[in-house]
XYZ file of C-alpha atoms in Angstrom:
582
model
C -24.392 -11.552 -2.886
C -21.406 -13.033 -4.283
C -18.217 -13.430 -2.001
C -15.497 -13.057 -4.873
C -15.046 -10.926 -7.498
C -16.016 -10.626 -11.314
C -12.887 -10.316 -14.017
C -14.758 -12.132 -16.151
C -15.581 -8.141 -17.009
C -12.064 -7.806 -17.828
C -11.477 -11.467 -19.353
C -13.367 -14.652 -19.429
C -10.449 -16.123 -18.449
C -7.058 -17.065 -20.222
C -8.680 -18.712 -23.279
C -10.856 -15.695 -23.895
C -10.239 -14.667 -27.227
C -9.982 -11.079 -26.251
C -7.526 -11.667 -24.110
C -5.309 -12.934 -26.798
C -5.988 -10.119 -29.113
C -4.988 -7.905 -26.397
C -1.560 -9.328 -25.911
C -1.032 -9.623 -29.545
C -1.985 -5.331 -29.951
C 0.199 -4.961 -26.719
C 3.222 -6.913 -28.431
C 2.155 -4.961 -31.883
C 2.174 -1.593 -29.653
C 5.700 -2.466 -28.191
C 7.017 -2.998 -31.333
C 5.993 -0.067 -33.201
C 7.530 2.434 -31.013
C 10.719 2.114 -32.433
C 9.084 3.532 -35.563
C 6.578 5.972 -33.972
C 9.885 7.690 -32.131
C 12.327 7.659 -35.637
C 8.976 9.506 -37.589
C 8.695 11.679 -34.296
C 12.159 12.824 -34.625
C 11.565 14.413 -38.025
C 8.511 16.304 -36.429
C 8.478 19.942 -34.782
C 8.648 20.003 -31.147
C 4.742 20.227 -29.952
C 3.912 17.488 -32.834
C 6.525 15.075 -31.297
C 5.657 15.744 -27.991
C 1.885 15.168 -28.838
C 2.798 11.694 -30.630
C 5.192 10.359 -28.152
C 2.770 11.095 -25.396
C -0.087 9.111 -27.586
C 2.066 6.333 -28.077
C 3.000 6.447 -24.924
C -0.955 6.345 -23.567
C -1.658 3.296 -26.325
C 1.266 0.704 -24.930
C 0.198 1.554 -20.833
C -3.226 1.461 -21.547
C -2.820 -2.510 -23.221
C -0.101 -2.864 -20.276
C -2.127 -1.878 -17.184
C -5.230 -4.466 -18.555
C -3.240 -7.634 -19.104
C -0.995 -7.309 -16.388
C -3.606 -6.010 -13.696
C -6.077 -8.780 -14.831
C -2.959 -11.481 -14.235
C -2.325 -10.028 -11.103
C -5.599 -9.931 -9.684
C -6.132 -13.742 -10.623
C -2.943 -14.610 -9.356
C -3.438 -12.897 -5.788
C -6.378 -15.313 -5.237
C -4.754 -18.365 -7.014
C -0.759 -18.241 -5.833
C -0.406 -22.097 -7.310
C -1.607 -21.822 -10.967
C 1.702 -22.211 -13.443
C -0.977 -20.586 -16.113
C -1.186 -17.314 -14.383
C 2.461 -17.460 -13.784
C 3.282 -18.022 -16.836
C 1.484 -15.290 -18.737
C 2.613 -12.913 -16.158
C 6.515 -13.662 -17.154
C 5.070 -13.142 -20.723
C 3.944 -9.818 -20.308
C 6.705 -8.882 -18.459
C 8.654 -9.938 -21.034
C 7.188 -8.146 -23.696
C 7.091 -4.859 -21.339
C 10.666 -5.654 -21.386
C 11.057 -4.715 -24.709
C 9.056 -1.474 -24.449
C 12.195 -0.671 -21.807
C 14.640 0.807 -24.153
C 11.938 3.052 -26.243
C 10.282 4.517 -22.706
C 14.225 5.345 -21.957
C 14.837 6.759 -25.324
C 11.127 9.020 -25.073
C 12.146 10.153 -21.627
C 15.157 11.439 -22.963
C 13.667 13.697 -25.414
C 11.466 15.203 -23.551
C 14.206 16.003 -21.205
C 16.104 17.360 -24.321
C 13.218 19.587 -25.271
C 14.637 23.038 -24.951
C 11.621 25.060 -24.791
C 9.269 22.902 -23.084
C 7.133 25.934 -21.307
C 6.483 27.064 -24.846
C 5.113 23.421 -26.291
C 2.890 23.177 -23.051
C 1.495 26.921 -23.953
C 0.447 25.392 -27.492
C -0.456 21.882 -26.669
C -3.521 21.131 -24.981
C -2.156 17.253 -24.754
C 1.123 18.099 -23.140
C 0.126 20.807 -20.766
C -2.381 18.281 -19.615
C 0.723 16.063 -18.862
C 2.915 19.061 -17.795
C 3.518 17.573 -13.899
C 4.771 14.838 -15.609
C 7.186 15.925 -18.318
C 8.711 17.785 -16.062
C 9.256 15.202 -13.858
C 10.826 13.075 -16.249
C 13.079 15.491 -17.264
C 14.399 16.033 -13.862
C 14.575 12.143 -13.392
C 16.363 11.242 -16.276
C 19.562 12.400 -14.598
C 19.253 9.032 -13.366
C 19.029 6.982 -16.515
C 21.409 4.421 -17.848
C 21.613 4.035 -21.685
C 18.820 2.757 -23.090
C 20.634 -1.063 -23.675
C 21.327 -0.992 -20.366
C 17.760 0.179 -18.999
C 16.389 -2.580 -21.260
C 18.856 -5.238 -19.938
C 17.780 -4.482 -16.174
C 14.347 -4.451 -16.583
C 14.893 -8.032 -18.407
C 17.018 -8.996 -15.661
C 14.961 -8.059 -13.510
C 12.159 -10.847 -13.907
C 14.928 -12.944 -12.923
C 16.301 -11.267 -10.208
C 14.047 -8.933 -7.697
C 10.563 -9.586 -9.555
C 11.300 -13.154 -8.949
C 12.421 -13.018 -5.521
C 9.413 -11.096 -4.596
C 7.114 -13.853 -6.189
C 9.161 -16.453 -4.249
C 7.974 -14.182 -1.078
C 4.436 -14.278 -2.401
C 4.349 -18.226 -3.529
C 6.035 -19.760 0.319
C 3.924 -17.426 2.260
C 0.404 -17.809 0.753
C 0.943 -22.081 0.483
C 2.461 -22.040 3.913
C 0.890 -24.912 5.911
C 0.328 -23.680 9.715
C 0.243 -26.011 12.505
C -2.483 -25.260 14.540
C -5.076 -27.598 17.064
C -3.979 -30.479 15.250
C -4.878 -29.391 11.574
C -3.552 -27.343 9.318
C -4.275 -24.078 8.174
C -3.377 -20.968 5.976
C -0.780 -17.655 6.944
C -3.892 -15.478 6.963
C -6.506 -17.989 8.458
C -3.727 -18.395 11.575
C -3.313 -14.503 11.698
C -6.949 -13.425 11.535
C -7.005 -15.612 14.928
C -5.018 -12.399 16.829
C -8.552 -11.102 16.705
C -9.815 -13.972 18.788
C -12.133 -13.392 22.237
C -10.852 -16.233 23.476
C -7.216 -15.613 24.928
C -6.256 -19.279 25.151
C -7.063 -19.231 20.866
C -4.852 -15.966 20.472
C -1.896 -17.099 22.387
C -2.217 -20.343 20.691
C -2.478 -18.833 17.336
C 0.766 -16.758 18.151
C 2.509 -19.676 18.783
C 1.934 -21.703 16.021
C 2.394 -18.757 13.683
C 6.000 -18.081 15.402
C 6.486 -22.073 14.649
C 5.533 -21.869 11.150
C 7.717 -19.372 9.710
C 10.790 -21.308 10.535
C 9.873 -23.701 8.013
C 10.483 -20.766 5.377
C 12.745 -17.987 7.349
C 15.734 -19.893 5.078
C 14.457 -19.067 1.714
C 12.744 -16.051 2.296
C 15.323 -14.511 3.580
C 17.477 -15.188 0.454
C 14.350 -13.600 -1.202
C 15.284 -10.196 1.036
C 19.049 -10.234 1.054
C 18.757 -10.198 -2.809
C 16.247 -7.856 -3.232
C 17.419 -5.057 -1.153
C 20.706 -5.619 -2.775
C 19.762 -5.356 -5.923
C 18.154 -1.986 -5.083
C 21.164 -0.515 -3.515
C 23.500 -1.601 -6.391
C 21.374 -0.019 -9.134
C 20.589 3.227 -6.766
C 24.079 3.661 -6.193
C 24.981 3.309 -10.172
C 22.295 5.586 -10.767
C 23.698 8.294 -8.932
C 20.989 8.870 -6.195
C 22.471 9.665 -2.343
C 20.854 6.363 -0.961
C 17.783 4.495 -1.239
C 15.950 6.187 0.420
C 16.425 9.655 -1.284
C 15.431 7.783 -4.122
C 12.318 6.456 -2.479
C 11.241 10.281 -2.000
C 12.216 11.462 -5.163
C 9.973 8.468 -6.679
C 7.556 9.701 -3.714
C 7.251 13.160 -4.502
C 8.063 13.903 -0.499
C 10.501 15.557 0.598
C 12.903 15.006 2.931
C 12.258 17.776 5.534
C 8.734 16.744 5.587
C 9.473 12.600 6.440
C 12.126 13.924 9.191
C 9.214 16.215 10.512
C 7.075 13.655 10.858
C 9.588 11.039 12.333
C 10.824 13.084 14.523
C 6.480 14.065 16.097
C 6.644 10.137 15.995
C 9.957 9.280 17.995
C 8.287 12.207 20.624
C 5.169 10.571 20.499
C 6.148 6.721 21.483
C 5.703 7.408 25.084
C 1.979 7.584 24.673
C 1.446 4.771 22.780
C 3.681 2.582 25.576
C 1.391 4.346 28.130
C -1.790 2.850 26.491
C -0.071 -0.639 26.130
C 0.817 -0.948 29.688
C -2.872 0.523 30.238
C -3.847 -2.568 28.294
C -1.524 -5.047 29.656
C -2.906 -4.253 33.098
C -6.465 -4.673 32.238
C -5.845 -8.618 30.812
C -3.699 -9.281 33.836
C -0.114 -8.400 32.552
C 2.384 -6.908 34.628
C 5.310 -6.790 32.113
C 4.191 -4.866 29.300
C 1.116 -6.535 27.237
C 2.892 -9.899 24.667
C 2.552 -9.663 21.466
C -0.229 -12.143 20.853
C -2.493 -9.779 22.866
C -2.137 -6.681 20.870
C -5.025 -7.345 18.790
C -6.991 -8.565 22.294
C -10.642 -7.404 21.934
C -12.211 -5.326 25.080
C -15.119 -3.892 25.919
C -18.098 -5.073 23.990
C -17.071 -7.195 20.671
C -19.522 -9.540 20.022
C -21.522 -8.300 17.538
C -20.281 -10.032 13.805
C -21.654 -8.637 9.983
C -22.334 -10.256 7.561
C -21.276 -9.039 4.235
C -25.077 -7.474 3.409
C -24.787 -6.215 6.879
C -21.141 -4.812 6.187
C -22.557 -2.724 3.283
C -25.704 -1.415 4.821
C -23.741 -0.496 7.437
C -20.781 1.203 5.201
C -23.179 2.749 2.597
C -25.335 4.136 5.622
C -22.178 6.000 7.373
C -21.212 7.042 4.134
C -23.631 8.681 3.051
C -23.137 11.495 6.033
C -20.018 12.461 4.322
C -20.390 12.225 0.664
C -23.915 10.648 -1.482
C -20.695 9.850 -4.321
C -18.706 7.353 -1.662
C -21.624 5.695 -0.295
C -22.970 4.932 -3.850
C -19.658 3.594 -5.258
C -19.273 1.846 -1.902
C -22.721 0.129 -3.357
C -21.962 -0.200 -6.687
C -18.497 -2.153 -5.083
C -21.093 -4.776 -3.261
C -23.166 -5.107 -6.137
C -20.810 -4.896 -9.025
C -18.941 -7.787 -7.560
C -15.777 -5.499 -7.095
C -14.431 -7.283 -3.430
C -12.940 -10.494 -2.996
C -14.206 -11.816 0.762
C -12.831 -14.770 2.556
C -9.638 -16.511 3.138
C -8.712 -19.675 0.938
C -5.832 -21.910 0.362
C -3.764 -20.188 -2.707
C -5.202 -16.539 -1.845
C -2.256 -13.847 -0.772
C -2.807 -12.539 3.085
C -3.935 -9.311 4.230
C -5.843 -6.615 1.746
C -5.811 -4.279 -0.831
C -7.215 -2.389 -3.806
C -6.431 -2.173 -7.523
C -7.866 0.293 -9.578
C -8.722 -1.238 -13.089
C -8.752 1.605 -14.988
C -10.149 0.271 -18.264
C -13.511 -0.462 -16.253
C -13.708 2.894 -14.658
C -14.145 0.531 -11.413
C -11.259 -1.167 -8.533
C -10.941 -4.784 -7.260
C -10.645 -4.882 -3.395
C -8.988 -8.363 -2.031
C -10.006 -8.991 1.713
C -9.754 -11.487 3.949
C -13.089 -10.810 6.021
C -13.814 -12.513 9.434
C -17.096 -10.916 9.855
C -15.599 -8.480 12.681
C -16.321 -4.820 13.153
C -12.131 -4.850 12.005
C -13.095 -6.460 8.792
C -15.792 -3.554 8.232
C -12.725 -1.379 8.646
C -10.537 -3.184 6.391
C -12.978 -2.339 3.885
C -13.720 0.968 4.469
C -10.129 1.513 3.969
C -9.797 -0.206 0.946
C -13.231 1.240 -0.386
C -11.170 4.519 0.456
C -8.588 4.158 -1.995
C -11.509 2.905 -4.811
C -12.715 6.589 -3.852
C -9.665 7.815 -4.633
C -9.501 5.849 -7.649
C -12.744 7.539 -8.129
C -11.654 10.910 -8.311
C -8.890 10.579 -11.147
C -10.355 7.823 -13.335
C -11.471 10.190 -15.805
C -7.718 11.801 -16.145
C -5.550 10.262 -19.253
C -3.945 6.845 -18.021
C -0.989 8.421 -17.796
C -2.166 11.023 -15.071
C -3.323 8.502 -12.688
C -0.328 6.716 -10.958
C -0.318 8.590 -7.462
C 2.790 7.968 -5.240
C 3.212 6.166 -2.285
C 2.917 8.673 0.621
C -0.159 10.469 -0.242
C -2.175 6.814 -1.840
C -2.715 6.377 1.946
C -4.294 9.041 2.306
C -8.349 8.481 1.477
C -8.162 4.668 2.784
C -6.992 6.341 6.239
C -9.473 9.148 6.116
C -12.206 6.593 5.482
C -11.141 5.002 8.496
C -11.188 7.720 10.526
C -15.051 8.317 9.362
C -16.008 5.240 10.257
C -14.681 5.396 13.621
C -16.337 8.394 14.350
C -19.420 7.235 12.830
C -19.738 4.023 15.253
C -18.457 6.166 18.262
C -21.656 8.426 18.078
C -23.949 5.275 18.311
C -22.172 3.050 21.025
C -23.027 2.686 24.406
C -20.164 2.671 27.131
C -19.175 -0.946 26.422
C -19.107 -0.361 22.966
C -17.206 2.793 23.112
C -14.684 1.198 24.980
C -14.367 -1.456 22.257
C -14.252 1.164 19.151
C -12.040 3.473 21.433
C -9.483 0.476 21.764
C -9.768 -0.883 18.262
C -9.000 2.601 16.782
C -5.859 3.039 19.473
C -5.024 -0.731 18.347
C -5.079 0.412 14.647
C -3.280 3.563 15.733
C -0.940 1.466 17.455
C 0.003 -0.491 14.334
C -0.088 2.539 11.571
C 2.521 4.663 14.194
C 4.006 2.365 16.277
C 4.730 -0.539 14.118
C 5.210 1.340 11.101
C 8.229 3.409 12.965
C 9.661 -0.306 13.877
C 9.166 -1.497 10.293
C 11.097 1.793 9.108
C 13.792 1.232 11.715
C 14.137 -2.711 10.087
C 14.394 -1.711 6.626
C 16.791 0.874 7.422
C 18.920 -1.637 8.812
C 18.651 -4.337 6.478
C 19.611 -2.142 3.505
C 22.508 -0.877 5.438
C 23.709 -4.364 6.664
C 22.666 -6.348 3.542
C 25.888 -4.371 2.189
C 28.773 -6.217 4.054
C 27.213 -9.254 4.455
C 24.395 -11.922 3.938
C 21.752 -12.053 6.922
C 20.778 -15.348 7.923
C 17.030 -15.760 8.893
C 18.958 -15.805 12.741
C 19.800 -12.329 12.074
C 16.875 -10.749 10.294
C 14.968 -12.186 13.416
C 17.503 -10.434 15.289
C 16.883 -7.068 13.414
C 13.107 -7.421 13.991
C 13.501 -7.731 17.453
C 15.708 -4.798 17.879
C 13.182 -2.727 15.775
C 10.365 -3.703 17.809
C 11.949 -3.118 20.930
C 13.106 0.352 19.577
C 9.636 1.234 18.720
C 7.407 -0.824 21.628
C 9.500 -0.393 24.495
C 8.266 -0.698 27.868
C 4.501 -1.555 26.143
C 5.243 -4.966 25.014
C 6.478 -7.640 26.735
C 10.040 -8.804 25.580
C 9.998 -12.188 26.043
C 6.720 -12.519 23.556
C 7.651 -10.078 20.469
C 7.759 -11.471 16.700
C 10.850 -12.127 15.217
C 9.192 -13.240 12.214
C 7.365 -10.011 11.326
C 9.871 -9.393 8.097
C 9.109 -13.135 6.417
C 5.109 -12.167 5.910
C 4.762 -8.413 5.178
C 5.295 -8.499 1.450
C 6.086 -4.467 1.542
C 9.483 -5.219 2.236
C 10.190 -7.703 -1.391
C 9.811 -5.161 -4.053
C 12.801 -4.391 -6.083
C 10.917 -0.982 -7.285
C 9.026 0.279 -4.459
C 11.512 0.365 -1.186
C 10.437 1.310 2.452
C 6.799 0.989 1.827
C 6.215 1.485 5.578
C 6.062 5.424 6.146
C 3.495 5.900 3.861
C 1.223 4.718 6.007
C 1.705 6.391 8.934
C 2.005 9.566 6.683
C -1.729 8.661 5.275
C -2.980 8.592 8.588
C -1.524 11.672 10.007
C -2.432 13.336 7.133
C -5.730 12.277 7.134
C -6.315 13.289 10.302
C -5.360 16.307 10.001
C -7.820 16.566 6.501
C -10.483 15.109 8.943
C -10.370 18.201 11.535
C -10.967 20.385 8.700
C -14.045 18.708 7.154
C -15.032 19.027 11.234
C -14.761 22.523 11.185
C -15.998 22.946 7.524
C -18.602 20.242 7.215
C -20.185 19.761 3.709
C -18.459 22.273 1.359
C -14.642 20.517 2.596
C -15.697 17.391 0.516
C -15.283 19.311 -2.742
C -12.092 20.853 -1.592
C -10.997 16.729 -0.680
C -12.111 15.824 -3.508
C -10.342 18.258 -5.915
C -7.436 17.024 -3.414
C -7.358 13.850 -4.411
C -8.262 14.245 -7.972
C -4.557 16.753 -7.909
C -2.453 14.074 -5.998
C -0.976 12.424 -9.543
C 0.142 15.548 -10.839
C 1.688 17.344 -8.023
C 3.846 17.150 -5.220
C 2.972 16.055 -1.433
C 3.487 19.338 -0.036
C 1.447 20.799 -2.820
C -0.931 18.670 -1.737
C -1.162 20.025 1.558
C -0.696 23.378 0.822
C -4.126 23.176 -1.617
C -5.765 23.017 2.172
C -3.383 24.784 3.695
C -1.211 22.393 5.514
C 2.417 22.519 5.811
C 3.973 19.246 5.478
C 7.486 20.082 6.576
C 5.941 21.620 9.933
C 6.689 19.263 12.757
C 3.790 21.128 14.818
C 1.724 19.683 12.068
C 2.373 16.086 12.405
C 2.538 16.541 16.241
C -1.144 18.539 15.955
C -2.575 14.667 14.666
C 0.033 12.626 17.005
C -2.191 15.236 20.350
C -5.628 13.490 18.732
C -4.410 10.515 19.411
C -2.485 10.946 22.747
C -6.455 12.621 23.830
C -7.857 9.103 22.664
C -5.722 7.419 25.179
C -6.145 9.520 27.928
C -9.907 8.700 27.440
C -9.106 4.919 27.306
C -7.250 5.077 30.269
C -9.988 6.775 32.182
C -12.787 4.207 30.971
């Protein structure tokens, strides 16, 4: 079975032919809109809807090839100027298409009758979430020179920043035992039996971000004030009204949840300490043992292991995951191992001109690793469930694109519980309050940082000294009493990448909102069994074209209902009870 993936299925590679043809009908498509929007303005309403939607469909479609094809090859291959290169180019080209996707926007928000084009057009009431939504957003909107000048500016600015994030922390040459080794290779380590390897591994990770805390944190400081500049010109309250707006979440329903989290730290401390205790800690368990294996770990997968395993729990919830979760394996959709020039941590791209997703991984052959995967496989399901909705209808927003990995998760922890022994179940027990740990705990201290960099960033630049600083304050916010504070990580903000996006801020909540939510999906397909998997399903397949809340309202779930978030936050609190008794 292969170990990395096929986009040879996409493009044989730069010189493919069809790869050129591509960015010359992309380039072609750009261009033309200018004309295809002058000819729509002599057309009735529902006719100029119908064509600016189609054009619309034809430059995204060319856009979301090239570009996720680039990006996939570049997140295994940081180094090569080719890739990086041809990404600029298409970015440059997409530049162009700026001013004409401001100028469409507007039109449809000028459309005085829209309720009577969507009850004559088939093509727009299929996109009816959406023109909607961009009429309401383009309250927001520059003129269309000036949308076209930022996005052009912005390959210089934030875009390039963010690669500069991407680029020092994948080549980043780690100390470690006398050799050197990779960001990810060091970090995997965490996961270590051996304490003396974990420590160690801490140590020399700590070390190794001060050779690129400098530059990196110019990367931040100029993002995040980038963002803050154009939100305020924009006219949204702060950045992180706009982040919900762009979300689809609103703001009763994050405070609901935040708040069940702030009440909720206590129990997570309580299970640290527990912890702490157990390896021989008395104040408050250090960092480099938060990812400390206990209980019985030694059993390892390999990747046909991984799958039979995967495809086997699977297959108790839905026949349709545990075949794509096959296909995925066989179909050469994951990218395994760590490797020099390959980005840290994981993820999943949908591709949708395959009807298929690329998963990046960086697999240690640990029962974690199997639930990396599951989570990623999670959002291919999701993926799954929309790919045959117009290209347009299947960009899902942050918040609730969390929501499938986590619930696959969830599954799979189950799953394993039901077969372990006590040693085992101690293991799976911790690893799922470790994970829990991390999606609430450090997700809440990751909120708390970017919070206070966007604020700070205002009045003046932070030094690497002082986003350390920031860090530690978060953590100790968030950890308290359950971590030691002489052995936190001041370095946390240099190598999460979620932080360096100039168009996507606070990417932290959504996860803990995924796995709250997903939890709380979970109990029901408990109490339901079978027939909840169409009712998820149709869930998931709705989550592009309507709000969060409506999301949760489809089950019956009220989102801005703290009892709701605290109802998932009790689950957990019972898992560490149970710990603590074992």
């Amino acid at each position: 079975m292969s170990t990395v993936w096929n986009l040879d299925v996409i493009y044989n590679g730069l010189t493919d032919p069809a790869y050129e043809e591509d960015v010359k009908a992309f380039e072609e498509a750009v261009a033309s809109t200018a004309e295809v929007i002058e000819a729509a303005k002599t057309l009735g309403d529902v006719e100029k809807v119908e064509t600016l939607l189609l054009q619309e469909e034809k430059v995204f479609d060319l856009y979301m090839k090239l570009m996720g094809y680039v990006e996939l090859a570049q997140s295994v291959d940081t180094s090569n100027g080719d890739l990086m290169a041809q990404s600029s180019r298409l970015q440059k080209i997409y530049s162009n298409y700026a001013p004409y996707a401001t100028a469409i926007q507007k039109i449809y928000a000028g459309m005085k009758d829209l309720d009577a084009i969507l009850a004559t057009s088939e093509l727009a009431k299929e996109y009816s979430f959406r023109l909607k939504e961009l009429r309401e957003e383009a309250k927001y909107l520059f003129s269309d020179e000036v949308e076209a000048m930022i996005t052009s500016m912005d390959m210089y600015a934030g875009s390039a920043w963010n690669k500069l994030q991407g680029f020092m922390t994948s080549t980043l040459k780690v100390d470690y035992n006398d050799t050197q080794v990779t960001l990810p290779e060091v970090r995997n380590l965490a996961y270590s039996p051996d304490a003396d390897v974990r420590k160690k591994a801490y140590e020399a990770e700590v070390a190794a971000y001060e050779k690129i805390q400098d530059g990196v944190a110019f990367a931040i400081n100029n993002i995040k004030t980038q963002v803050t500049m154009l939100c305020n010109k924009r006219g949204y309250e702060s950045v992180l009204d706009m982040t919900l707006k762009q979300s689809r979440l609103k703001r009763e329903t994050l405070e609901a949840m935040m708040e069940a989290i702030k009440d909720s730290l206590p129990v997570f401390r309580k299970y640290l300490r527990k912890k702490a205790e157990m390896l021989g800690y008395e104040n408050g368990l250090p960092w480099y043992e938060l990812f400390a294996p206990m209980g019985k770990a030694d059993k390892t997968y390999t990747i046909e292991e991984a799958k039979e395993y995967l495809t086997t729990c699977f297959k108790e919830f839905s026949p349709q995951m545990s075949d794509m979760m096959a296909r995925a394996f066989e179909e050469e959709w994951i990218d395994f191992y760590p490797k020099k020039g390959k980005v840290g941590g994981a993820f999943c791209s949908g591709v949708p001109c395959l009807k298929q997703s690329r998963i990046l991984t960086n697999f240690d052959s640990s029962f974690s690793s199997v639930g990396t995967l599951a989570h990623e496989l999670g959002h291919a399901y999701h993926n799954l469930q929309i790919e045959n909705e117009r290209i347009l209808n299947q960009d899902y927003p942050m918040p609730v694109a969390e929501t499938a990995s986590t619930f696959s998760e969830v599954h799979l922890g189950e799953y394993a519980l039901k077969q372990a022994d006590a040693e085992e179940k101690l293991n799976l027990l911790e690893n799922d309050l470790k994970e829990q740990t991390q999606v609430i705990m450090d997700i809440y201290s990751r909120y708390l940082f970017e919070t206070a960099v966007f604020e700070q960033s205002q009045s003046k630049f932070l030094m690497a000294e002082d986003l350390n600083n920031l860090m530690l304050w978060a953590q100790k916010e968030s950890y308290g009493e359950g971590l030691d504070p002489n052995y936190l990580n001041p370095g946390m903000w240099i190598c999460k990448s979620h932080y360096y996006s100039a168009n996507l801020s606070f990417y932290n909540f959504p996860y803990a909102f995924g796995d709250l939510f997903a939890l709380g999906l979970y109990s029901l397909f408990e109490k339901e069994g079978a027939p909840f998997v169409e009712k998820y399903n149709a869930l998931l397949n709705a989550t592009a074209t309507c709000t969060a809340e409506e999301a949760g309202k489809m089950v019956g779930i009220d989102l801005t209902d703290k009892a709701f978030w605290k109802a998932g936050l009790d689950q957990i609190a019972k898992k560490v009870e149970v710990f603590v008794e074992l």
